[in-house]
Structure formats: C-alpha cells, structure tokens
mmCIF file of C-alpha atoms in Angstrom:
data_model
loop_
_atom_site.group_PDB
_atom_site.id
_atom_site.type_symbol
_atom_site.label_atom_id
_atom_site.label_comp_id
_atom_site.label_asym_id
_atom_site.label_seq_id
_atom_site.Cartn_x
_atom_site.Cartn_y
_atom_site.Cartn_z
ATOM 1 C CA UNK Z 305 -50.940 53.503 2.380
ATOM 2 C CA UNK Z 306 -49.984 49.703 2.085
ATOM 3 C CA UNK Z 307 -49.161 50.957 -1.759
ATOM 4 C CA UNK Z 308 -46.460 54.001 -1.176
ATOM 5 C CA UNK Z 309 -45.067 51.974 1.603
ATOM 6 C CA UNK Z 310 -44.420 48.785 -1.221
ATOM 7 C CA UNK Z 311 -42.859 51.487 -3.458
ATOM 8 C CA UNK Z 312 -40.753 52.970 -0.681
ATOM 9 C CA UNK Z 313 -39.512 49.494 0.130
ATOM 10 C CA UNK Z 314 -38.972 48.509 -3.513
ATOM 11 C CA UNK Z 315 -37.040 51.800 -3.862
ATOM 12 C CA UNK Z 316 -34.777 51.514 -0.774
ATOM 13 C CA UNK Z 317 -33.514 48.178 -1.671
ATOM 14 C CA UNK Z 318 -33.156 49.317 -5.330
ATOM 15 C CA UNK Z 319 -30.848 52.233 -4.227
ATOM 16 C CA UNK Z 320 -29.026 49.698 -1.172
ATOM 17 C CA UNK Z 321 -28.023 46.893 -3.879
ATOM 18 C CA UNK Z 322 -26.630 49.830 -6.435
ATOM 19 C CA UNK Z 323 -24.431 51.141 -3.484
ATOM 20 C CA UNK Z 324 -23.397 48.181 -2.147
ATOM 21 C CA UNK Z 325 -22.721 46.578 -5.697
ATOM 22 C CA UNK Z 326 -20.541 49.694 -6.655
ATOM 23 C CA UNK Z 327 -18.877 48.954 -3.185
ATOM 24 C CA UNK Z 328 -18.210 45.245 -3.851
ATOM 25 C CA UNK Z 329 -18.032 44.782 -7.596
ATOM 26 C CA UNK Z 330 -14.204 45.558 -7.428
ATOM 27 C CA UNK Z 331 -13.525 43.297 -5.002
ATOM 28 C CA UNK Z 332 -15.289 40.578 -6.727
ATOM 29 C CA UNK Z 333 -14.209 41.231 -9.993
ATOM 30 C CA UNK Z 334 -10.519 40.833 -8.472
ATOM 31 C CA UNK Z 335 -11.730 37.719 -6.661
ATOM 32 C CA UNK Z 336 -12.921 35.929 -9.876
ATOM 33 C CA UNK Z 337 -9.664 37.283 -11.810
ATOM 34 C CA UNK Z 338 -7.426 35.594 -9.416
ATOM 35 C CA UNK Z 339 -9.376 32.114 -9.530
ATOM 36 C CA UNK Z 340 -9.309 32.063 -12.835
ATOM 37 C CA UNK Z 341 -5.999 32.768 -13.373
ATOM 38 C CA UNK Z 342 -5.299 30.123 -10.206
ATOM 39 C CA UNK Z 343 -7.001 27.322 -12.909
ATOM 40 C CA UNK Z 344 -5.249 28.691 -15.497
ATOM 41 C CA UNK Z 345 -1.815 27.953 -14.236
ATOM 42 C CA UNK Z 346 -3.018 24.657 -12.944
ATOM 43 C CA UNK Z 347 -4.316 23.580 -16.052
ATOM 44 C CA UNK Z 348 -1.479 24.530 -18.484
ATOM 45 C CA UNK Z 349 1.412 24.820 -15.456
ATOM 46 C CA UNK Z 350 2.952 21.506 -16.770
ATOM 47 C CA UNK Z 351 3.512 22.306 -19.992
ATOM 48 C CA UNK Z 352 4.573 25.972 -19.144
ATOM 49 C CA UNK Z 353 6.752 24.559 -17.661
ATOM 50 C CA UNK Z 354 8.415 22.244 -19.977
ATOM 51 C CA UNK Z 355 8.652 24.720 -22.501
ATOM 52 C CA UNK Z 356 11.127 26.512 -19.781
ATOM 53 C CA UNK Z 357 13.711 23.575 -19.649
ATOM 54 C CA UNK Z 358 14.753 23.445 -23.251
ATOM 55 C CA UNK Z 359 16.667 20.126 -23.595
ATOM 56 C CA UNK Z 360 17.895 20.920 -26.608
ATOM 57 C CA UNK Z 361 21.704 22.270 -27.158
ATOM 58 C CA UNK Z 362 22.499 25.758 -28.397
ATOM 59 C CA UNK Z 363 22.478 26.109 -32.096
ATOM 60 C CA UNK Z 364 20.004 22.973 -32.505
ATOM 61 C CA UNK Z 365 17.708 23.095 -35.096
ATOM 62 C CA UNK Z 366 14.128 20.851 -33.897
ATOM 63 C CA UNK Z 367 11.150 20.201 -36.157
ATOM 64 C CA UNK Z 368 8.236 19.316 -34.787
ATOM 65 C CA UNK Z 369 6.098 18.154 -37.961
ATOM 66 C CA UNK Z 370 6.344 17.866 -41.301
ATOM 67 C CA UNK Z 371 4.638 21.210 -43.475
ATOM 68 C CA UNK Z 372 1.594 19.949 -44.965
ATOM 69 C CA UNK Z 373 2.174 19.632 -48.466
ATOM 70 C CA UNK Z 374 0.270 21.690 -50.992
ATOM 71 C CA UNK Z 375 -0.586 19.715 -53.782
ATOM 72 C CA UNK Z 376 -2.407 21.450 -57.166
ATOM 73 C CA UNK Z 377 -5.351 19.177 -58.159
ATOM 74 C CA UNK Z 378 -4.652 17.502 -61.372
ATOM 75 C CA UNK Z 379 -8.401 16.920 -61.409
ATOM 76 C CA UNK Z 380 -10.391 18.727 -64.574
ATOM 77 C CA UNK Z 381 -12.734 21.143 -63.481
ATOM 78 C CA UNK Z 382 -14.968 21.066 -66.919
ATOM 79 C CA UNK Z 383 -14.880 22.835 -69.993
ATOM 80 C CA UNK Z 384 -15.532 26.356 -70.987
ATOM 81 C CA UNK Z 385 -18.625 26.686 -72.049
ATOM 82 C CA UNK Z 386 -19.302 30.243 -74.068
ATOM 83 C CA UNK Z 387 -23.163 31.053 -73.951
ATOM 84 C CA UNK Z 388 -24.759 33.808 -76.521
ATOM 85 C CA UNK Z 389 -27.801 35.746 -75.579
ATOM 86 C CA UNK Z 390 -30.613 35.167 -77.817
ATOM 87 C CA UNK Z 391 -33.451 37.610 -79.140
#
C-alpha cells in the first residue's frame, strides 16, 4: 500500500508542477526579459546615448581610424618543385 501511495504522490506533484509551470512560465519569461533588457540599457545607456547628440555639423565628414593597410608579402614562398612518378 505504502508503494501505490509513493507513486500516487510522485504522480500528483508531477502533474501540479506541469500545470503550474505552464501557468507561470509566461510570466517569468517576461520577468527575466525585462531585467535583462533593464541591464542592458544600463550597461550601454551612456554610449547610446552619445551616439544621439552628434556634435558634428551637417555635411561633416569624421574618420574614426585609419583602414588597415593591406600589404602583399614580398617574402619568397620557395620554389616550384616538379616531382615525376617513378616505376
């Protein structure tokens, strides 16, 4: 008896948690969205914010950095060598 009333148990809180998590998981989910997204904005806010205020004139061309430049290596790689097969 001590057995199927275990199983019963096990089963009933099986079947509670799935209702209840189906009846709560949106609600979380929303909760963690929004805290995220509250450290989000607290982390970058500053320089969101900056990039709002442009204190540059209309028409003004700014540059942040210099393009890398691409340089071809004037380095030798080897020589060909061509390789027979042989019998």
């Amino acid at each position: 008896m001590g057995l199927l009333k275990t199983l019963f148990f096990i089963f009933l809180f099986y079947y509670a948690f799935k209702f209840l998590a189906r009846l709560f998981a949106p609600f979380l989910m929303k909760k963690a969205a929004e805290t995220i997204q509250k450290k989000a904005e607290e982390q970058f806010g500053g320089q969101h914010r900056q990039a709002q205020k442009p204190s540059v004139k209309e028409g003004e061309t700014i540059i942040d950095k210099k393009p890398g430049s691409q340089k071809e290596s004037k380095k030798s790689v080897g020589e060909y060598v061509d390789f027979e097969e042989i019998d």
